[in-house]
């Protein structure tokens, strides 16, 4: 199911096609080469001073790591993410040999967006989630104190929205994508004065 962004002017197709579906094909797999491409895309994201704070915990469906990541998700996310081919946890490494790493959350965000856009390029879908227990991830995966779990990501192949089973979930999957207008998004000279 495609839901390209409705924009005021054409934008790059990778960005226009990216959205956050929840209907995953439970029989599809992410190949080792696809996984490598996702992680390479994330690895080559920009970061402050090339500090590279992003790290990922990876679980392929059918492995203990997948089950462990799934168990850290809240019940609402577990209901649909269990069908994904791949679950990841994006982690920020907050210190290095020089001390505290600045802008770690921003760096992880850039890396995760690269990963998600690479998924689109590969014909996959991806959904980023805040609904998980960082404490459970830290404990389950024995993270050091300076490794902070910040986002969960499901990756896989699309399925018909009916796999979501509940009417409200199906309707949410089919709903139009909405963004605030540019006039409320970018300003010039003073706050609230539209740039366009």
PDB file of C-alpha atoms in Angstrom:
ATOM      1  CA  UNK A   1       0.000   0.000   0.000  1.00  0.00           C
ATOM      2  CA  UNK A   2       1.486   3.321  -1.088  1.00  0.00           C
ATOM      3  CA  UNK A   3       0.678   6.650   0.523  1.00  0.00           C
ATOM      4  CA  UNK A   4       2.982   9.175  -1.129  1.00  0.00           C
ATOM      5  CA  UNK A   5       3.212  12.580   0.523  1.00  0.00           C
ATOM      6  CA  UNK A   6       1.049  15.310  -0.979  1.00  0.00           C
ATOM      7  CA  UNK A   7       3.520  18.186  -1.314  1.00  0.00           C
ATOM      8  CA  UNK A   8       3.339  21.753  -2.621  1.00  0.00           C
ATOM      9  CA  UNK A   9       6.276  20.980  -4.948  1.00  0.00           C
ATOM     10  CA  UNK A  10       7.875  17.649  -5.874  1.00  0.00           C
ATOM     11  CA  UNK A  11      10.411  16.259  -3.394  1.00  0.00           C
ATOM     12  CA  UNK A  12      12.769  13.276  -3.650  1.00  0.00           C
ATOM     13  CA  UNK A  13      10.755  10.098  -4.092  1.00  0.00           C
ATOM     14  CA  UNK A  14      12.461   8.354  -1.155  1.00  0.00           C
ATOM     15  CA  UNK A  15      11.119  11.023   1.180  1.00  0.00           C
ATOM     16  CA  UNK A  16       7.706  11.241  -0.481  1.00  0.00           C
ATOM     17  CA  UNK A  17       7.223   7.463  -0.260  1.00  0.00           C
ATOM     18  CA  UNK A  18       8.398   7.132   3.349  1.00  0.00           C
ATOM     19  CA  UNK A  19       5.653   6.650   5.890  1.00  0.00           C
ATOM     20  CA  UNK A  20       5.168   4.535   9.008  1.00  0.00           C
ATOM     21  CA  UNK A  21       2.938   1.566   8.213  1.00  0.00           C
ATOM     22  CA  UNK A  22       1.999  -1.124  10.697  1.00  0.00           C
ATOM     23  CA  UNK A  23       0.730  -3.811   8.297  1.00  0.00           C
ATOM     24  CA  UNK A  24       3.654  -6.218   7.818  1.00  0.00           C
ATOM     25  CA  UNK A  25       3.854  -9.451   5.837  1.00  0.00           C
ATOM     26  CA  UNK A  26       4.633 -12.083   8.473  1.00  0.00           C
ATOM     27  CA  UNK A  27       6.091 -14.451   5.858  1.00  0.00           C
ATOM     28  CA  UNK A  28       8.543 -11.964   4.304  1.00  0.00           C
ATOM     29  CA  UNK A  29      12.224 -11.862   5.172  1.00  0.00           C
ATOM     30  CA  UNK A  30      14.880  -9.175   5.141  1.00  0.00           C
ATOM     31  CA  UNK A  31      17.918 -10.698   3.425  1.00  0.00           C
ATOM     32  CA  UNK A  32      21.419 -10.444   4.898  1.00  0.00           C
ATOM     33  CA  UNK A  33      22.380  -8.047   2.080  1.00  0.00           C
ATOM     34  CA  UNK A  34      19.353  -5.859   2.793  1.00  0.00           C
ATOM     35  CA  UNK A  35      20.214  -5.788   6.492  1.00  0.00           C
ATOM     36  CA  UNK A  36      23.794  -4.845   5.644  1.00  0.00           C
ATOM     37  CA  UNK A  37      22.544  -2.025   3.380  1.00  0.00           C
ATOM     38  CA  UNK A  38      20.250  -0.686   6.129  1.00  0.00           C
ATOM     39  CA  UNK A  39      23.082  -0.620   8.645  1.00  0.00           C
ATOM     40  CA  UNK A  40      25.582   0.870   6.173  1.00  0.00           C
ATOM     41  CA  UNK A  41      23.123   3.670   5.393  1.00  0.00           C
ATOM     42  CA  UNK A  42      22.800   4.389   9.114  1.00  0.00           C
ATOM     43  CA  UNK A  43      26.569   4.159   9.655  1.00  0.00           C
ATOM     44  CA  UNK A  44      27.249   6.835   7.034  1.00  0.00           C
ATOM     45  CA  UNK A  45      24.894   9.424   8.527  1.00  0.00           C
ATOM     46  CA  UNK A  46      26.403  12.753   9.541  1.00  0.00           C
ATOM     47  CA  UNK A  47      27.213  13.347  13.207  1.00  0.00           C
ATOM     48  CA  UNK A  48      28.677  16.169  15.272  1.00  0.00           C
ATOM     49  CA  UNK A  49      32.464  16.143  14.789  1.00  0.00           C
ATOM     50  CA  UNK A  50      32.130  12.651  13.279  1.00  0.00           C
ATOM     51  CA  UNK A  51      31.498  11.285  16.782  1.00  0.00           C
ATOM     52  CA  UNK A  52      29.134   8.614  15.377  1.00  0.00           C
ATOM     53  CA  UNK A  53      26.971   8.085  18.484  1.00  0.00           C
ATOM     54  CA  UNK A  54      24.448   5.718  16.852  1.00  0.00           C
ATOM     55  CA  UNK A  55      24.454   1.979  17.531  1.00  0.00           C
ATOM     56  CA  UNK A  56      21.802  -0.651  16.804  1.00  0.00           C
ATOM     57  CA  UNK A  57      20.628  -3.831  18.452  1.00  0.00           C
ATOM     58  CA  UNK A  58      19.362  -6.141  15.696  1.00  0.00           C
ATOM     59  CA  UNK A  59      16.788  -8.912  15.867  1.00  0.00           C
ATOM     60  CA  UNK A  60      15.791 -10.956  12.821  1.00  0.00           C
ATOM     61  CA  UNK A  61      12.366 -12.631  13.124  1.00  0.00           C
ATOM     62  CA  UNK A  62      12.781 -16.190  14.368  1.00  0.00           C
ATOM     63  CA  UNK A  63      15.802 -15.410  16.542  1.00  0.00           C
ATOM     64  CA  UNK A  64      16.083 -14.896  20.307  1.00  0.00           C
ATOM     65  CA  UNK A  65      17.175 -11.276  19.702  1.00  0.00           C
ATOM     66  CA  UNK A  66      13.928 -10.538  17.831  1.00  0.00           C
ATOM     67  CA  UNK A  67      11.871 -12.058  20.633  1.00  0.00           C
ATOM     68  CA  UNK A  68      13.850 -10.095  23.228  1.00  0.00           C
ATOM     69  CA  UNK A  69      13.301  -6.791  21.413  1.00  0.00           C
ATOM     70  CA  UNK A  70       9.615  -7.583  20.851  1.00  0.00           C
ATOM     71  CA  UNK A  71       9.224  -8.222  24.593  1.00  0.00           C
ATOM     72  CA  UNK A  72      10.471  -4.682  25.338  1.00  0.00           C
ATOM     73  CA  UNK A  73       7.773  -3.055  23.170  1.00  0.00           C
ATOM     74  CA  UNK A  74       4.535  -1.864  24.707  1.00  0.00           C
ATOM     75  CA  UNK A  75       1.508  -4.075  24.045  1.00  0.00           C
ATOM     76  CA  UNK A  76       0.094  -1.774  21.361  1.00  0.00           C
ATOM     77  CA  UNK A  77       3.304  -2.009  19.340  1.00  0.00           C
ATOM     78  CA  UNK A  78       3.698  -5.743  19.979  1.00  0.00           C
ATOM     79  CA  UNK A  79       0.285  -6.326  18.386  1.00  0.00           C
ATOM     80  CA  UNK A  80       1.567  -5.374  14.925  1.00  0.00           C
ATOM     81  CA  UNK A  81       5.390  -5.400  15.183  1.00  0.00           C
ATOM     82  CA  UNK A  82       5.438  -9.160  15.765  1.00  0.00           C
ATOM     83  CA  UNK A  83       4.860  -9.537  11.990  1.00  0.00           C
ATOM     84  CA  UNK A  84       7.918  -7.457  11.037  1.00  0.00           C
ATOM     85  CA  UNK A  85      10.910  -9.222   9.501  1.00  0.00           C
ATOM     86  CA  UNK A  86      13.368  -7.266  11.590  1.00  0.00           C
ATOM     87  CA  UNK A  87      13.297  -5.327  14.859  1.00  0.00           C
ATOM     88  CA  UNK A  88      16.026  -2.911  15.877  1.00  0.00           C
ATOM     89  CA  UNK A  89      16.723  -0.699  18.860  1.00  0.00           C
ATOM     90  CA  UNK A  90      18.557   2.545  18.146  1.00  0.00           C
ATOM     91  CA  UNK A  91      21.013   3.340  20.926  1.00  0.00           C
ATOM     92  CA  UNK A  92      22.970   6.551  21.635  1.00  0.00           C
ATOM     93  CA  UNK A  93      26.531   6.205  22.918  1.00  0.00           C
ATOM     94  CA  UNK A  94      26.887   9.296  25.081  1.00  0.00           C
ATOM     95  CA  UNK A  95      30.626   9.246  25.892  1.00  0.00           C
ATOM     96  CA  UNK A  96      33.891   8.563  24.106  1.00  0.00           C
ATOM     97  CA  UNK A  97      37.603   8.887  24.920  1.00  0.00           C
ATOM     98  CA  UNK A  98      37.262  12.691  24.990  1.00  0.00           C
ATOM     99  CA  UNK A  99      34.298  12.758  27.380  1.00  0.00           C
ATOM    100  CA  UNK A 100      30.620  13.503  26.789  1.00  0.00           C
ATOM    101  CA  UNK A 101      29.516  13.299  23.169  1.00  0.00           C
ATOM    102  CA  UNK A 102      27.365  16.301  22.147  1.00  0.00           C
ATOM    103  CA  UNK A 103      24.156  16.016  20.141  1.00  0.00           C
ATOM    104  CA  UNK A 104      23.874  12.235  20.537  1.00  0.00           C
ATOM    105  CA  UNK A 105      20.102  12.217  20.118  1.00  0.00           C
ATOM    106  CA  UNK A 106      20.405  14.263  16.939  1.00  0.00           C
ATOM    107  CA  UNK A 107      23.088  11.899  15.627  1.00  0.00           C
ATOM    108  CA  UNK A 108      20.965   8.827  16.303  1.00  0.00           C
ATOM    109  CA  UNK A 109      18.005  10.539  14.631  1.00  0.00           C
ATOM    110  CA  UNK A 110      20.024  11.231  11.492  1.00  0.00           C
ATOM    111  CA  UNK A 111      21.305   7.651  11.381  1.00  0.00           C
ATOM    112  CA  UNK A 112      17.823   6.226  11.896  1.00  0.00           C
ATOM    113  CA  UNK A 113      16.356   8.371   9.136  1.00  0.00           C
ATOM    114  CA  UNK A 114      19.108   7.125   6.809  1.00  0.00           C
ATOM    115  CA  UNK A 115      18.186   3.560   7.759  1.00  0.00           C
ATOM    116  CA  UNK A 116      14.482   4.172   7.114  1.00  0.00           C
ATOM    117  CA  UNK A 117      15.114   5.867   3.757  1.00  0.00           C
ATOM    118  CA  UNK A 118      17.346   2.959   2.735  1.00  0.00           C
ATOM    119  CA  UNK A 119      14.446   0.652   3.578  1.00  0.00           C
ATOM    120  CA  UNK A 120      12.264   2.622   1.144  1.00  0.00           C
ATOM    121  CA  UNK A 121      14.986   2.321  -1.511  1.00  0.00           C
ATOM    122  CA  UNK A 122      14.969  -1.470  -1.014  1.00  0.00           C
ATOM    123  CA  UNK A 123      11.173  -1.692  -1.348  1.00  0.00           C
ATOM    124  CA  UNK A 124      10.778  -2.355   2.377  1.00  0.00           C
ATOM    125  CA  UNK A 125       8.760  -0.506   5.000  1.00  0.00           C
ATOM    126  CA  UNK A 126       9.898   0.798   8.366  1.00  0.00           C
ATOM    127  CA  UNK A 127       8.194   2.203  11.441  1.00  0.00           C
ATOM    128  CA  UNK A 128      10.006   3.997  14.256  1.00  0.00           C
ATOM    129  CA  UNK A 129       8.586   3.681  17.786  1.00  0.00           C
ATOM    130  CA  UNK A 130       8.975   5.354  21.139  1.00  0.00           C
ATOM    131  CA  UNK A 131       6.692   2.815  22.832  1.00  0.00           C
ATOM    132  CA  UNK A 132       9.204   0.458  24.426  1.00  0.00           C
ATOM    133  CA  UNK A 133      10.970   0.021  27.758  1.00  0.00           C
ATOM    134  CA  UNK A 134      14.489   1.442  27.668  1.00  0.00           C
ATOM    135  CA  UNK A 135      15.112  -0.140  31.068  1.00  0.00           C
ATOM    136  CA  UNK A 136      14.174  -3.580  29.742  1.00  0.00           C
ATOM    137  CA  UNK A 137      16.490  -3.105  26.746  1.00  0.00           C
ATOM    138  CA  UNK A 138      19.359  -2.049  29.022  1.00  0.00           C
ATOM    139  CA  UNK A 139      18.866  -5.071  31.244  1.00  0.00           C
ATOM    140  CA  UNK A 140      18.163  -7.676  28.547  1.00  0.00           C
ATOM    141  CA  UNK A 141      21.061  -6.650  26.311  1.00  0.00           C
ATOM    142  CA  UNK A 142      23.527  -5.743  29.110  1.00  0.00           C
ATOM    143  CA  UNK A 143      24.104  -2.211  27.829  1.00  0.00           C
ATOM    144  CA  UNK A 144      26.830  -0.130  29.465  1.00  0.00           C
ATOM    145  CA  UNK A 145      25.750   3.006  31.336  1.00  0.00           C
ATOM    146  CA  UNK A 146      26.711   5.320  28.472  1.00  0.00           C
ATOM    147  CA  UNK A 147      24.555   3.428  25.930  1.00  0.00           C
ATOM    148  CA  UNK A 148      21.016   4.840  25.976  1.00  0.00           C
ATOM    149  CA  UNK A 149      18.220   3.097  24.031  1.00  0.00           C
ATOM    150  CA  UNK A 150      16.120   5.747  22.310  1.00  0.00           C
ATOM    151  CA  UNK A 151      14.039   4.252  19.480  1.00  0.00           C
ATOM    152  CA  UNK A 152      12.684   0.916  18.287  1.00  0.00           C
ATOM    153  CA  UNK A 153      12.358   0.302  14.552  1.00  0.00           C
ATOM    154  CA  UNK A 154      10.370  -2.370  12.723  1.00  0.00           C
ATOM    155  CA  UNK A 155      11.388  -3.258   9.155  1.00  0.00           C
ATOM    156  CA  UNK A 156       9.814  -5.642   6.684  1.00  0.00           C
ATOM    157  CA  UNK A 157       7.544  -5.957   3.690  1.00  0.00           C
ATOM    158  CA  UNK A 158       4.074  -4.460   3.395  1.00  0.00           C
ATOM    159  CA  UNK A 159       0.887  -6.465   3.779  1.00  0.00           C
ATOM    160  CA  UNK A 160      -2.768  -5.636   3.268  1.00  0.00           C
ATOM    161  CA  UNK A 161      -4.121  -3.524   6.153  1.00  0.00           C
ATOM    162  CA  UNK A 162      -6.582  -6.308   7.026  1.00  0.00           C
ATOM    163  CA  UNK A 163      -3.743  -8.206   8.769  1.00  0.00           C
ATOM    164  CA  UNK A 164      -4.144  -5.662  11.569  1.00  0.00           C
ATOM    165  CA  UNK A 165      -7.486  -7.369  12.379  1.00  0.00           C
ATOM    166  CA  UNK A 166      -9.099  -4.611  14.446  1.00  0.00           C
ATOM    167  CA  UNK A 167     -11.203  -2.055  12.554  1.00  0.00           C
ATOM    168  CA  UNK A 168      -9.622   0.971  14.244  1.00  0.00           C
ATOM    169  CA  UNK A 169      -6.125  -0.260  13.363  1.00  0.00           C
ATOM    170  CA  UNK A 170      -7.128  -0.911   9.753  1.00  0.00           C
ATOM    171  CA  UNK A 171      -8.721   2.540   9.437  1.00  0.00           C
ATOM    172  CA  UNK A 172      -5.618   4.192  10.919  1.00  0.00           C
ATOM    173  CA  UNK A 173      -3.453   2.370   8.363  1.00  0.00           C
ATOM    174  CA  UNK A 174      -5.616   3.601   5.487  1.00  0.00           C
ATOM    175  CA  UNK A 175      -5.970   7.185   6.751  1.00  0.00           C
ATOM    176  CA  UNK A 176      -4.492  10.055   4.770  1.00  0.00           C
ATOM    177  CA  UNK A 177      -1.095  11.361   5.793  1.00  0.00           C
ATOM    178  CA  UNK A 178      -1.262  14.892   7.180  1.00  0.00           C
ATOM    179  CA  UNK A 179       1.322  17.588   7.895  1.00  0.00           C
ATOM    180  CA  UNK A 180       1.019  21.182   9.053  1.00  0.00           C
ATOM    181  CA  UNK A 181       1.129  23.689   6.159  1.00  0.00           C
ATOM    182  CA  UNK A 182       4.426  25.323   5.194  1.00  0.00           C
ATOM    183  CA  UNK A 183       3.085  28.673   6.420  1.00  0.00           C
ATOM    184  CA  UNK A 184       3.105  27.252   9.963  1.00  0.00           C
ATOM    185  CA  UNK A 185       6.383  25.388   9.509  1.00  0.00           C
ATOM    186  CA  UNK A 186       9.011  27.889   8.355  1.00  0.00           C
ATOM    187  CA  UNK A 187       9.312  31.502   9.481  1.00  0.00           C
ATOM    188  CA  UNK A 188      11.389  34.571   8.608  1.00  0.00           C
ATOM    189  CA  UNK A 189      12.205  37.850  10.361  1.00  0.00           C
ATOM    190  CA  UNK A 190      10.133  36.870  13.413  1.00  0.00           C
ATOM    191  CA  UNK A 191       8.360  33.837  14.791  1.00  0.00           C
ATOM    192  CA  UNK A 192       5.048  33.284  13.090  1.00  0.00           C
ATOM    193  CA  UNK A 193       5.916  35.306   9.968  1.00  0.00           C
ATOM    194  CA  UNK A 194       5.771  32.697   7.153  1.00  0.00           C
ATOM    195  CA  UNK A 195       8.941  32.279   5.095  1.00  0.00           C
ATOM    196  CA  UNK A 196       6.822  31.151   2.120  1.00  0.00           C
TER     197      UNK A 196
END
